[in-house]
JSON list of C-alpha atoms and ligand atoms in Angstrom, two decimals:
[
{"chain": "A", "resi": 1, "resn": "MET", "atom": "CA", "xyz": [99.76, -56.55, 115.84]},
{"chain": "A", "resi": 2, "resn": "ARG", "atom": "CA", "xyz": [99.37, -57.00, 118.93]},
{"chain": "A", "resi": 3, "resn": "LYS", "atom": "CA", "xyz": [96.04, -55.08, 120.40]},
{"chain": "A", "resi": 4, "resn": "ILE", "atom": "CA", "xyz": [96.52, -52.75, 122.91]},
{"chain": "A", "resi": 5, "resn": "ILE", "atom": "CA", "xyz": [94.61, -50.55, 125.09]},
{"chain": "A", "resi": 6, "resn": "VAL", "atom": "CA", "xyz": [95.54, -47.07, 124.72]},
{"chain": "A", "resi": 7, "resn": "ALA", "atom": "CA", "xyz": [95.30, -45.30, 127.90]},
{"chain": "A", "resi": 8, "resn": "VAL", "atom": "CA", "xyz": [94.20, -41.42, 127.70]},
{"chain": "A", "resi": 9, "resn": "ASP", "atom": "CA", "xyz": [93.91, -38.78, 130.27]},
{"chain": "A", "resi": 10, "resn": "GLY", "atom": "CA", "xyz": [94.97, -35.47, 130.88]},
{"chain": "A", "resi": 11, "resn": "TYR", "atom": "CA", "xyz": [92.36, -31.93, 131.52]},
{"chain": "A", "resi": 12, "resn": "ALA", "atom": "CA", "xyz": [89.52, -30.75, 129.54]},
{"chain": "A", "resi": 13, "resn": "ALA", "atom": "CA", "xyz": [89.10, -28.87, 126.32]},
{"chain": "A", "resi": 14, "resn": "THR", "atom": "CA", "xyz": [93.19, -30.54, 125.20]},
{"chain": "A", "resi": 15, "resn": "GLY", "atom": "CA", "xyz": [92.14, -32.10, 122.39]},
{"chain": "A", "resi": 16, "resn": "LYS", "atom": "CA", "xyz": [92.05, -35.49, 123.77]},
{"chain": "A", "resi": 17, "resn": "THR", "atom": "CA", "xyz": [88.72, -37.14, 122.62]},
{"chain": "A", "resi": 18, "resn": "THR", "atom": "CA", "xyz": [89.51, -35.84, 118.69]},
{"chain": "A", "resi": 19, "resn": "THR", "atom": "CA", "xyz": [92.55, -36.79, 118.94]},
{"chain": "A", "resi": 20, "resn": "ALA", "atom": "CA", "xyz": [91.59, -40.48, 120.33]},
{"chain": "A", "resi": 21, "resn": "ARG", "atom": "CA", "xyz": [88.86, -40.62, 118.15]},
{"chain": "A", "resi": 22, "resn": "GLY", "atom": "CA", "xyz": [91.72, -40.55, 114.57]},
{"chain": "A", "resi": 23, "resn": "VAL", "atom": "CA", "xyz": [94.22, -42.57, 116.80]},
{"chain": "A", "resi": 24, "resn": "ALA", "atom": "CA", "xyz": [92.14, -45.33, 117.46]},
{"chain": "A", "resi": 25, "resn": "GLU", "atom": "CA", "xyz": [89.87, -44.96, 113.25]},
{"chain": "A", "resi": 26, "resn": "THR", "atom": "CA", "xyz": [93.92, -45.49, 112.37]},
{"chain": "A", "resi": 27, "resn": "LEU", "atom": "CA", "xyz": [94.49, -48.77, 114.52]},
{"chain": "A", "resi": 28, "resn": "GLY", "atom": "CA", "xyz": [90.85, -50.24, 113.58]},
{"chain": "A", "resi": 29, "resn": "TYR", "atom": "CA", "xyz": [90.72, -49.82, 116.86]},
{"chain": "A", "resi": 30, "resn": "LEU", "atom": "CA", "xyz": [87.37, -48.54, 119.36]},
{"chain": "A", "resi": 31, "resn": "TYR", "atom": "CA", "xyz": [87.38, -45.88, 120.94]},
{"chain": "A", "resi": 32, "resn": "LEU", "atom": "CA", "xyz": [86.11, -45.37, 124.43]},
{"chain": "A", "resi": 33, "resn": "ASP", "atom": "CA", "xyz": [84.80, -42.08, 126.09]},
{"chain": "A", "resi": 34, "resn": "THR", "atom": "CA", "xyz": [83.93, -43.08, 129.69]},
{"chain": "A", "resi": 35, "resn": "GLY", "atom": "CA", "xyz": [83.75, -39.17, 130.23]},
{"chain": "A", "resi": 36, "resn": "ALA", "atom": "CA", "xyz": [80.10, -39.92, 128.20]},
{"chain": "A", "resi": 37, "resn": "MET", "atom": "CA", "xyz": [79.96, -41.98, 131.06]},
{"chain": "A", "resi": 38, "resn": "TYR", "atom": "CA", "xyz": [79.64, -39.90, 133.71]},
{"chain": "A", "resi": 39, "resn": "ARG", "atom": "CA", "xyz": [77.37, -37.27, 131.59]},
{"chain": "A", "resi": 40, "resn": "ALA", "atom": "CA", "xyz": [74.45, -40.30, 130.74]},
{"chain": "A", "resi": 41, "resn": "LEU", "atom": "CA", "xyz": [74.38, -40.76, 134.10]},
{"chain": "A", "resi": 42, "resn": "ALA", "atom": "CA", "xyz": [74.29, -36.80, 134.55]},
{"chain": "A", "resi": 43, "resn": "TRP", "atom": "CA", "xyz": [71.33, -36.78, 132.01]},
{"chain": "A", "resi": 44, "resn": "TYR", "atom": "CA", "xyz": [69.74, -39.04, 133.06]},
{"chain": "A", "resi": 45, "resn": "LEU", "atom": "CA", "xyz": [68.88, -37.93, 136.72]},
{"chain": "A", "resi": 46, "resn": "HIS", "atom": "CA", "xyz": [68.90, -34.42, 134.59]},
{"chain": "A", "resi": 47, "resn": "GLN", "atom": "CA", "xyz": [65.86, -35.82, 133.25]},
{"chain": "A", "resi": 48, "resn": "GLN", "atom": "CA", "xyz": [64.42, -36.78, 136.56]},
{"chain": "A", "resi": 49, "resn": "SER", "atom": "CA", "xyz": [64.69, -32.49, 137.79]},
{"chain": "A", "resi": 50, "resn": "PHE", "atom": "CA", "xyz": [67.49, -34.06, 140.13]},
{"chain": "A", "resi": 51, "resn": "THR", "atom": "CA", "xyz": [70.29, -30.67, 140.91]},
{"chain": "A", "resi": 52, "resn": "GLU", "atom": "CA", "xyz": [73.98, -29.99, 141.26]},
{"chain": "A", "resi": 53, "resn": "ALA", "atom": "CA", "xyz": [72.53, -28.97, 145.17]},
{"chain": "A", "resi": 54, "resn": "GLU", "atom": "CA", "xyz": [70.58, -33.01, 146.38]},
{"chain": "A", "resi": 55, "resn": "ILE", "atom": "CA", "xyz": [73.57, -34.64, 145.84]},
{"chain": "A", "resi": 56, "resn": "GLU", "atom": "CA", "xyz": [73.69, -35.81, 149.20]},
{"chain": "A", "resi": 57, "resn": "ARG", "atom": "CA", "xyz": [70.28, -37.01, 148.48]},
{"chain": "A", "resi": 58, "resn": "LEU", "atom": "CA", "xyz": [71.85, -39.75, 145.82]},
{"chain": "A", "resi": 59, "resn": "LYS", "atom": "CA", "xyz": [71.82, -42.82, 146.20]},
{"chain": "A", "resi": 60, "resn": "PRO", "atom": "CA", "xyz": [73.29, -46.36, 144.73]},
{"chain": "A", "resi": 61, "resn": "ASP", "atom": "CA", "xyz": [69.95, -47.60, 144.10]},
{"chain": "A", "resi": 62, "resn": "VAL", "atom": "CA", "xyz": [69.61, -45.41, 140.78]},
{"chain": "A", "resi": 63, "resn": "LEU", "atom": "CA", "xyz": [71.84, -47.58, 139.31]},
{"chain": "A", "resi": 64, "resn": "GLU", "atom": "CA", "xyz": [69.88, -50.74, 139.69]},
{"chain": "A", "resi": 65, "resn": "LYS", "atom": "CA", "xyz": [67.39, -48.80, 137.14]},
{"chain": "A", "resi": 66, "resn": "PHE", "atom": "CA", "xyz": [70.46, -46.54, 135.19]},
{"chain": "A", "resi": 67, "resn": "ALA", "atom": "CA", "xyz": [70.04, -49.13, 132.00]},
{"chain": "A", "resi": 68, "resn": "LEU", "atom": "CA", "xyz": [73.45, -47.98, 130.40]},
{"chain": "A", "resi": 69, "resn": "HIS", "atom": "CA", "xyz": [74.80, -49.81, 127.60]},
{"chain": "A", "resi": 70, "resn": "MET", "atom": "CA", "xyz": [77.17, -49.06, 125.25]},
{"chain": "A", "resi": 71, "resn": "GLU", "atom": "CA", "xyz": [77.13, -49.46, 121.22]},
{"chain": "A", "resi": 72, "resn": "PRO", "atom": "CA", "xyz": [79.81, -49.31, 118.37]},
{"chain": "A", "resi": 73, "resn": "GLU", "atom": "CA", "xyz": [79.16, -47.54, 115.68]},
{"chain": "A", "resi": 74, "resn": "GLY", "atom": "CA", "xyz": [81.55, -47.15, 113.35]},
{"chain": "A", "resi": 75, "resn": "CYS", "atom": "CA", "xyz": [85.10, -47.23, 116.08]},
{"chain": "A", "resi": 76, "resn": "GLU", "atom": "CA", "xyz": [82.82, -45.38, 118.27]},
{"chain": "A", "resi": 77, "resn": "LEU", "atom": "CA", "xyz": [81.51, -46.98, 122.04]},
{"chain": "A", "resi": 78, "resn": "VAL", "atom": "CA", "xyz": [78.07, -44.77, 121.85]},
{"chain": "A", "resi": 79, "resn": "ALA", "atom": "CA", "xyz": [76.68, -44.56, 125.09]},
{"chain": "A", "resi": 80, "resn": "TRP", "atom": "CA", "xyz": [71.89, -45.20, 125.01]},
{"chain": "A", "resi": 81, "resn": "VAL", "atom": "CA", "xyz": [70.40, -45.21, 128.16]},
{"chain": "A", "resi": 82, "resn": "GLY", "atom": "CA", "xyz": [67.32, -47.50, 127.65]},
{"chain": "A", "resi": 83, "resn": "GLU", "atom": "CA", "xyz": [65.94, -46.94, 124.41]},
{"chain": "A", "resi": 84, "resn": "ARG", "atom": "CA", "xyz": [67.91, -43.17, 124.00]},
{"chain": "A", "resi": 85, "resn": "ARG", "atom": "CA", "xyz": [70.78, -42.76, 121.81]},
{"chain": "A", "resi": 86, "resn": "LEU", "atom": "CA", "xyz": [72.92, -39.78, 123.64]},
{"chain": "A", "resi": 87, "resn": "SER", "atom": "CA", "xyz": [75.34, -37.82, 121.77]},
{"chain": "A", "resi": 88, "resn": "GLU", "atom": "CA", "xyz": [75.13, -33.98, 122.01]},
{"chain": "A", "resi": 89, "resn": "GLU", "atom": "CA", "xyz": [72.78, -33.69, 124.62]},
{"chain": "A", "resi": 90, "resn": "LEU", "atom": "CA", "xyz": [75.73, -34.92, 127.10]},
{"chain": "A", "resi": 91, "resn": "ARG", "atom": "CA", "xyz": [77.95, -32.21, 125.57]},
{"chain": "A", "resi": 92, "resn": "LEU", "atom": "CA", "xyz": [75.52, -29.37, 127.31]},
{"chain": "A", "resi": 93, "resn": "PRO", "atom": "CA", "xyz": [76.97, -27.52, 130.16]},
{"chain": "A", "resi": 94, "resn": "GLU", "atom": "CA", "xyz": [74.32, -27.92, 132.51]},
{"chain": "A", "resi": 95, "resn": "ILE", "atom": "CA", "xyz": [75.57, -32.38, 132.01]},
{"chain": "A", "resi": 96, "resn": "ALA", "atom": "CA", "xyz": [78.81, -31.20, 132.20]},
{"chain": "A", "resi": 97, "resn": "ARG", "atom": "CA", "xyz": [78.87, -29.75, 135.62]},
{"chain": "A", "resi": 98, "resn": "LEU", "atom": "CA", "xyz": [76.52, -32.10, 136.47]},
{"chain": "A", "resi": 99, "resn": "ALA", "atom": "CA", "xyz": [78.89, -35.09, 135.57]},
{"chain": "A", "resi": 100, "resn": "SER", "atom": "CA", "xyz": [81.90, -34.22, 137.52]},
{"chain": "A", "resi": 101, "resn": "VAL", "atom": "CA", "xyz": [79.92, -33.36, 140.86]},
{"chain": "A", "resi": 102, "resn": "ILE", "atom": "CA", "xyz": [79.02, -36.79, 140.25]},
{"chain": "A", "resi": 103, "resn": "SER", "atom": "CA", "xyz": [82.14, -38.14, 138.98]},
{"chain": "A", "resi": 104, "resn": "THR", "atom": "CA", "xyz": [83.45, -37.85, 142.96]},
{"chain": "A", "resi": 105, "resn": "LEU", "atom": "CA", "xyz": [80.80, -40.35, 144.53]},
{"chain": "A", "resi": 106, "resn": "PRO", "atom": "CA", "xyz": [83.16, -43.55, 145.27]},
{"chain": "A", "resi": 107, "resn": "TRP", "atom": "CA", "xyz": [79.89, -45.76, 144.67]},
{"chain": "A", "resi": 108, "resn": "VAL", "atom": "CA", "xyz": [79.59, -43.61, 141.09]},
{"chain": "A", "resi": 109, "resn": "ARG", "atom": "CA", "xyz": [82.96, -44.59, 139.91]},
{"chain": "A", "resi": 110, "resn": "ALA", "atom": "CA", "xyz": [82.56, -48.17, 141.19]},
{"chain": "A", "resi": 111, "resn": "TYR", "atom": "CA", "xyz": [80.53, -48.39, 138.78]},
{"chain": "A", "resi": 112, "resn": "MET", "atom": "CA", "xyz": [81.98, -47.11, 135.63]},
{"chain": "A", "resi": 113, "resn": "VAL", "atom": "CA", "xyz": [85.68, -48.80, 136.36]},
{"chain": "A", "resi": 114, "resn": "GLN", "atom": "CA", "xyz": [83.85, -51.83, 136.31]},
{"chain": "A", "resi": 115, "resn": "GLU", "atom": "CA", "xyz": [81.92, -51.32, 133.12]},
{"chain": "A", "resi": 116, "resn": "GLN", "atom": "CA", "xyz": [85.20, -49.73, 131.58]},
{"chain": "A", "resi": 117, "resn": "GLN", "atom": "CA", "xyz": [87.21, -52.62, 132.39]},
{"chain": "A", "resi": 118, "resn": "ARG", "atom": "CA", "xyz": [85.12, -55.07, 131.24]},
{"chain": "A", "resi": 119, "resn": "LEU", "atom": "CA", "xyz": [84.01, -52.94, 127.95]},
{"chain": "A", "resi": 120, "resn": "GLY", "atom": "CA", "xyz": [88.43, -52.72, 127.42]},
{"chain": "A", "resi": 121, "resn": "GLN", "atom": "CA", "xyz": [89.54, -56.41, 128.80]},
{"chain": "A", "resi": 122, "resn": "LYS", "atom": "CA", "xyz": [89.68, -57.81, 124.57]},
{"chain": "A", "resi": 123, "resn": "GLY", "atom": "CA", "xyz": [92.33, -55.18, 124.12]},
{"chain": "A", "resi": 124, "resn": "GLY", "atom": "CA", "xyz": [92.23, -53.13, 120.73]},
{"chain": "A", "resi": 125, "resn": "MET", "atom": "CA", "xyz": [90.55, -50.09, 122.08]},
{"chain": "A", "resi": 126, "resn": "VAL", "atom": "CA", "xyz": [91.54, -46.10, 122.60]},
{"chain": "A", "resi": 127, "resn": "VAL", "atom": "CA", "xyz": [90.04, -44.88, 126.37]},
{"chain": "A", "resi": 128, "resn": "VAL", "atom": "CA", "xyz": [89.60, -41.09, 127.03]},
{"chain": "A", "resi": 129, "resn": "GLY", "atom": "CA", "xyz": [89.21, -40.14, 130.51]},
{"chain": "A", "resi": 130, "resn": "ARG", "atom": "CA", "xyz": [90.37, -39.09, 133.45]},
{"chain": "A", "resi": 131, "resn": "ASP", "atom": "CA", "xyz": [91.66, -41.86, 135.65]},
{"chain": "A", "resi": 132, "resn": "ILE", "atom": "CA", "xyz": [92.23, -44.45, 132.53]},
{"chain": "A", "resi": 133, "resn": "GLY", "atom": "CA", "xyz": [95.97, -45.00, 132.84]},
{"chain": "A", "resi": 134, "resn": "THR", "atom": "CA", "xyz": [95.72, -44.32, 136.48]},
{"chain": "A", "resi": 135, "resn": "VAL", "atom": "CA", "xyz": [92.53, -46.79, 138.24]},
{"chain": "A", "resi": 136, "resn": "VAL", "atom": "CA", "xyz": [90.47, -48.88, 135.19]},
{"chain": "A", "resi": 137, "resn": "PHE", "atom": "CA", "xyz": [94.06, -49.96, 132.84]},
{"chain": "A", "resi": 138, "resn": "PRO", "atom": "CA", "xyz": [97.17, -49.13, 134.70]},
{"chain": "A", "resi": 139, "resn": "GLU", "atom": "CA", "xyz": [98.61, -51.70, 133.23]},
{"chain": "A", "resi": 140, "resn": "ALA", "atom": "CA", "xyz": [98.21, -50.74, 129.62]},
{"chain": "A", "resi": 141, "resn": "PRO", "atom": "CA", "xyz": [101.19, -50.65, 127.36]},
{"chain": "A", "resi": 142, "resn": "LEU", "atom": "CA", "xyz": [101.09, -46.46, 126.32]},
{"chain": "A", "resi": 143, "resn": "LYS", "atom": "CA", "xyz": [99.80, -43.99, 128.42]},
{"chain": "A", "resi": 144, "resn": "VAL", "atom": "CA", "xyz": [99.29, -40.63, 127.46]},
{"chain": "A", "resi": 145, "resn": "PHE", "atom": "CA", "xyz": [98.07, -37.83, 129.41]},
{"chain": "A", "resi": 146, "resn": "PHE", "atom": "CA", "xyz": [97.13, -34.06, 128.12]},
{"chain": "A", "resi": 147, "resn": "ILE", "atom": "CA", "xyz": [97.58, -30.79, 129.03]},
{"chain": "A", "resi": 148, "resn": "ALA", "atom": "CA", "xyz": [97.07, -27.62, 127.14]},
{"chain": "A", "resi": 149, "resn": "SER", "atom": "CA", "xyz": [97.19, -23.64, 128.15]},
{"chain": "A", "resi": 150, "resn": "LEU", "atom": "CA", "xyz": [93.72, -22.31, 129.96]},
{"chain": "A", "resi": 151, "resn": "GLU", "atom": "CA", "xyz": [93.59, -20.54, 127.55]},
{"chain": "A", "resi": 152, "resn": "VAL", "atom": "CA", "xyz": [93.91, -22.38, 124.16]},
{"chain": "A", "resi": 153, "resn": "ARG", "atom": "CA", "xyz": [91.39, -24.81, 126.15]},
{"chain": "A", "resi": 154, "resn": "VAL", "atom": "CA", "xyz": [89.24, -22.24, 127.03]},
{"chain": "A", "resi": 155, "resn": "GLU", "atom": "CA", "xyz": [89.31, -20.69, 122.59]},
{"chain": "A", "resi": 156, "resn": "ARG", "atom": "CA", "xyz": [88.85, -24.36, 121.63]},
{"chain": "A", "resi": 157, "resn": "ARG", "atom": "CA", "xyz": [85.99, -24.70, 124.36]},
{"chain": "A", "resi": 158, "resn": "TYR", "atom": "CA", "xyz": [84.21, -21.66, 123.22]},
{"chain": "A", "resi": 159, "resn": "GLN", "atom": "CA", "xyz": [85.48, -22.44, 119.17]},
{"chain": "A", "resi": 160, "resn": "GLU", "atom": "CA", "xyz": [83.35, -25.49, 119.41]},
{"chain": "A", "resi": 161, "resn": "LEU", "atom": "CA", "xyz": [79.85, -24.32, 121.07]},
{"chain": "A", "resi": 162, "resn": "ARG", "atom": "CA", "xyz": [79.74, -21.71, 118.24]},
{"chain": "A", "resi": 163, "resn": "GLN", "atom": "CA", "xyz": [80.16, -24.24, 116.25]},
{"chain": "A", "resi": 164, "resn": "LYS", "atom": "CA", "xyz": [77.13, -26.04, 117.45]},
{"chain": "A", "resi": 165, "resn": "GLY", "atom": "CA", "xyz": [75.44, -23.07, 117.10]},
{"chain": "A", "resi": 166, "resn": "LEU", "atom": "CA", "xyz": [74.78, -23.02, 121.21]},
{"chain": "A", "resi": 167, "resn": "PRO", "atom": "CA", "xyz": [75.42, -19.85, 123.56]},
{"chain": "A", "resi": 168, "resn": "ALA", "atom": "CA", "xyz": [78.72, -19.13, 124.53]},
{"chain": "A", "resi": 169, "resn": "ASP", "atom": "CA", "xyz": [80.63, -16.55, 127.07]},
{"chain": "A", "resi": 170, "resn": "ARG", "atom": "CA", "xyz": [84.52, -16.62, 127.26]},
{"chain": "A", "resi": 171, "resn": "GLU", "atom": "CA", "xyz": [84.51, -15.87, 130.49]},
{"chain": "A", "resi": 172, "resn": "ALA", "atom": "CA", "xyz": [82.33, -18.60, 131.56]},
{"chain": "A", "resi": 173, "resn": "ILE", "atom": "CA", "xyz": [83.87, -21.20, 130.13]},
{"chain": "A", "resi": 174, "resn": "ARG", "atom": "CA", "xyz": [86.77, -20.08, 132.06]},
{"chain": "A", "resi": 175, "resn": "GLN", "atom": "CA", "xyz": [85.38, -20.03, 135.15]},
{"chain": "A", "resi": 176, "resn": "ALA", "atom": "CA", "xyz": [83.74, -23.97, 134.76]},
{"chain": "A", "resi": 177, "resn": "LEU", "atom": "CA", "xyz": [86.81, -25.40, 133.26]},
{"chain": "A", "resi": 178, "resn": "LEU", "atom": "CA", "xyz": [89.25, -23.90, 136.42]},
{"chain": "A", "resi": 179, "resn": "GLU", "atom": "CA", "xyz": [85.91, -25.40, 138.49]},
{"chain": "A", "resi": 180, "resn": "ARG", "atom": "CA", "xyz": [86.27, -28.73, 136.50]},
{"chain": "A", "resi": 181, "resn": "ASP", "atom": "CA", "xyz": [90.21, -28.30, 136.78]},
{"chain": "A", "resi": 182, "resn": "TYR", "atom": "CA", "xyz": [89.79, -28.50, 140.51]},
{"chain": "A", "resi": 183, "resn": "ARG", "atom": "CA", "xyz": [87.28, -30.72, 141.06]},
{"chain": "A", "resi": 184, "resn": "ASP", "atom": "CA", "xyz": [89.28, -33.66, 139.19]},
{"chain": "A", "resi": 185, "resn": "GLU", "atom": "CA", "xyz": [92.11, -32.88, 140.65]},
{"chain": "A", "resi": 186, "resn": "THR", "atom": "CA", "xyz": [91.33, -32.90, 144.70]},
{"chain": "A", "resi": 187, "resn": "ARG", "atom": "CA", "xyz": [88.66, -35.29, 144.58]},
{"chain": "A", "resi": 188, "resn": "PRO", "atom": "CA", "xyz": [89.47, -37.66, 147.14]},
{"chain": "A", "resi": 189, "resn": "ILE", "atom": "CA", "xyz": [88.80, -40.54, 144.95]},
{"chain": "A", "resi": 190, "resn": "SER", "atom": "CA", "xyz": [91.43, -41.28, 141.69]},
{"chain": "A", "resi": 191, "resn": "PRO", "atom": "CA", "xyz": [92.41, -37.46, 141.18]},
{"chain": "A", "resi": 192, "resn": "LEU", "atom": "CA", "xyz": [93.30, -36.20, 138.29]},
{"chain": "A", "resi": 193, "resn": "ARG", "atom": "CA", "xyz": [97.23, -37.00, 137.24]},
{"chain": "A", "resi": 194, "resn": "PRO", "atom": "CA", "xyz": [99.37, -38.32, 135.34]},
{"chain": "A", "resi": 195, "resn": "ALA", "atom": "CA", "xyz": [100.82, -41.96, 135.85]},
{"chain": "A", "resi": 196, "resn": "PRO", "atom": "CA", "xyz": [103.78, -42.52, 137.06]},
{"chain": "A", "resi": 197, "resn": "ASP", "atom": "CA", "xyz": [104.78, -43.84, 132.96]},
{"chain": "A", "resi": 198, "resn": "ALA", "atom": "CA", "xyz": [102.59, -41.86, 131.70]},
{"chain": "A", "resi": 199, "resn": "ARG", "atom": "CA", "xyz": [103.88, -39.36, 128.30]},
{"chain": "A", "resi": 200, "resn": "LEU", "atom": "CA", "xyz": [102.71, -35.93, 128.50]},
{"chain": "A", "resi": 201, "resn": "LEU", "atom": "CA", "xyz": [101.47, -34.69, 124.89]},
{"chain": "A", "resi": 202, "resn": "ASP", "atom": "CA", "xyz": [101.22, -30.37, 125.83]},
{"chain": "A", "resi": 203, "resn": "THR", "atom": "CA", "xyz": [98.99, -29.10, 122.73]},
{"chain": "A", "resi": 204, "resn": "THR", "atom": "CA", "xyz": [99.15, -25.82, 122.84]},
{"chain": "A", "resi": 205, "resn": "CYS", "atom": "CA", "xyz": [100.21, -25.02, 119.55]},
{"chain": "A", "resi": 206, "resn": "LEU", "atom": "CA", "xyz": [99.44, -28.55, 117.74]},
{"chain": "A", "resi": 207, "resn": "THR", "atom": "CA", "xyz": [97.29, -29.12, 115.71]},
{"chain": "A", "resi": 208, "resn": "ILE", "atom": "CA", "xyz": [94.76, -32.27, 115.68]},
{"chain": "A", "resi": 209, "resn": "PRO", "atom": "CA", "xyz": [96.66, -33.60, 112.41]},
{"chain": "A", "resi": 210, "resn": "GLN", "atom": "CA", "xyz": [99.95, -34.06, 114.41]},
{"chain": "A", "resi": 211, "resn": "GLN", "atom": "CA", "xyz": [98.62, -34.86, 117.64]},
{"chain": "A", "resi": 212, "resn": "ILE", "atom": "CA", "xyz": [97.91, -37.96, 115.94]},
{"chain": "A", "resi": 213, "resn": "GLU", "atom": "CA", "xyz": [101.17, -38.53, 114.03]},
{"chain": "A", "resi": 214, "resn": "ARG", "atom": "CA", "xyz": [102.68, -37.81, 117.90]},
{"chain": "A", "resi": 215, "resn": "VAL", "atom": "CA", "xyz": [100.64, -40.66, 119.96]},
{"chain": "A", "resi": 216, "resn": "LEU", "atom": "CA", "xyz": [100.92, -43.25, 116.82]},
{"chain": "A", "resi": 217, "resn": "SER", "atom": "CA", "xyz": [104.37, -42.73, 116.39]},
{"chain": "A", "resi": 218, "resn": "TRP", "atom": "CA", "xyz": [104.38, -43.71, 120.24]},
{"chain": "A", "resi": 219, "resn": "VAL", "atom": "CA", "xyz": [101.81, -46.87, 119.91]},
{"chain": "A", "resi": 220, "resn": "LYS", "atom": "CA", "xyz": [103.44, -48.27, 116.42]},
{"chain": "A", "resi": 221, "resn": "PRO", "atom": "CA", "xyz": [106.47, -49.80, 118.21]},
{"chain": "A", "resi": 222, "resn": "LEU", "atom": "CA", "xyz": [104.49, -51.14, 120.85]},
{"chain": "A", "resi": 223, "resn": "ILE", "atom": "CA", "xyz": [102.17, -53.17, 118.35]},
{"chain": "A", "resi": 224, "resn": "THR", "atom": "CA", "xyz": [104.27, -54.39, 116.11]},
{"chain": "A", "resi": 225, "resn": "VAL", "atom": "CA", "xyz": [105.76, -58.04, 116.29]},
{"chain": "A", "resi": 226, "resn": "PRO", "atom": "CA", "xyz": [109.48, -57.62, 115.67]},
{"chain": "A", "resi": 227, "resn": "ALA", "atom": "CA", "xyz": [110.77, -59.30, 112.91]},
{"chain": "A", "resi": 228, "resn": "ILE", "atom": "CA", "xyz": [112.38, -62.69, 113.35]},
{"chain": "A", "resi": 229, "resn": "SER", "atom": "CA", "xyz": [116.19, -63.02, 112.81]},
{"chain": "A", "resi": 230, "resn": "PHE", "atom": "CA", "xyz": [117.19, -65.40, 110.51]},
{"chain": "A", "resi": 231, "resn": "PRO", "atom": "CA", "xyz": [119.13, -68.52, 110.68]},
{"chain": "A", "resi": 232, "resn": "TYR", "atom": "CA", "xyz": [116.02, -68.41, 113.93]},
{"chain": "A", "resi": 233, "resn": "SER", "atom": "CA", "xyz": [117.68, -70.39, 116.37]},
{"chain": "A", "resi": 234, "resn": "PRO", "atom": "CA", "xyz": [114.36, -71.15, 119.68]},
{"chain": "B", "resi": 301, "resn": "LIG", "atom": "O1", "xyz": [85.66, -35.79, 130.12]},
{"chain": "B", "resi": 301, "resn": "LIG", "atom": "P1", "xyz": [84.15, -34.97, 130.32]},
{"chain": "B", "resi": 301, "resn": "LIG", "atom": "O2", "xyz": [84.90, -33.75, 130.25]},
{"chain": "B", "resi": 301, "resn": "LIG", "atom": "O3", "xyz": [83.62, -35.57, 128.97]},
{"chain": "B", "resi": 301, "resn": "LIG", "atom": "O4", "xyz": [84.23, -35.77, 131.49]},
{"chain": "B", "resi": 301, "resn": "LIG", "atom": "C1", "xyz": [82.73, -35.47, 132.59]},
{"chain": "B", "resi": 301, "resn": "LIG", "atom": "C2", "xyz": [83.42, -34.94, 133.52]},
{"chain": "B", "resi": 301, "resn": "LIG", "atom": "O5", "xyz": [83.72, -36.92, 133.60]},
{"chain": "B", "resi": 301, "resn": "LIG", "atom": "C3", "xyz": [84.37, -34.96, 134.05]},
{"chain": "B", "resi": 301, "resn": "LIG", "atom": "O6", "xyz": [84.03, -33.88, 134.51]},
{"chain": "B", "resi": 301, "resn": "LIG", "atom": "C4", "xyz": [85.02, -35.32, 134.73]},
{"chain": "B", "resi": 301, "resn": "LIG", "atom": "C5", "xyz": [84.25, -36.95, 134.42]},
{"chain": "B", "resi": 301, "resn": "LIG", "atom": "N1", "xyz": [85.58, -38.29, 133.85]},
{"chain": "B", "resi": 301, "resn": "LIG", "atom": "C6", "xyz": [86.23, -38.29, 135.58]},
{"chain": "B", "resi": 301, "resn": "LIG", "atom": "O7", "xyz": [85.54, -38.36, 136.35]},
{"chain": "B", "resi": 301, "resn": "LIG", "atom": "N2", "xyz": [86.65, -39.52, 134.83]},
{"chain": "B", "resi": 301, "resn": "LIG", "atom": "C7", "xyz": [86.38, -39.80, 133.83]},
{"chain": "B", "resi": 301, "resn": "LIG", "atom": "N3", "xyz": [87.06, -41.35, 133.46]},
{"chain": "B", "resi": 301, "resn": "LIG", "atom": "C8", "xyz": [85.79, -39.68, 132.92]},
{"chain": "B", "resi": 301, "resn": "LIG", "atom": "C9", "xyz": [84.82, -38.36, 133.21]}
]
């Protein structure tokens, strides 16, 4: 079996993260959520009382003390900053907003892309983000780009926050998603868009198991080494 990179990109709240994790579990691959890396930097800056309004003040030397490492836990790579393991705190709306803002900075992107390429150099990884098929792993044999209607995305994010007992308001979620879409699509560096050879996956009417099944059906022919037919002549 070949161990490939599966590049997964797309809009927020389209189910790409949950699907990618399921695909990685089935294949015995590692799963890397690159959004968590941008969120980890946002969390680190937030800890230092840094706000969106101060973005102009942010300089690349901040990365020297930002001790990010992605540690495997089962099939997942979990973000640590120094001694602190990060998970739920990365999902807070203020961290999501700050992550979106800092991800427009070219030197932040250069740092993250380099780290992601290093982590994926051996293959056997499902990598999720916004620029994986276009910038991080343009040679990936399979690129999937997730889309879904805005209504469905708002509802999914709303239910996700409610389940976690966090405050949730549909209109605020809609506005936040629209703002992030706009910022992700229009930033000059690595804007969110499908690679020319990406397969589009519209998840509006699909369940998570159906999405996982669809992606696996695309992966399988790419990793199966063709059987040698006999008589064999090299
Ligand atoms: O996927 P996410 O919502 O966790 O991502 C958080 C932010 O990071 C999002 O606004 C876009 C940005 N991001 C990015 O620019 N490139 C990536 N590869 C992953 C995330």
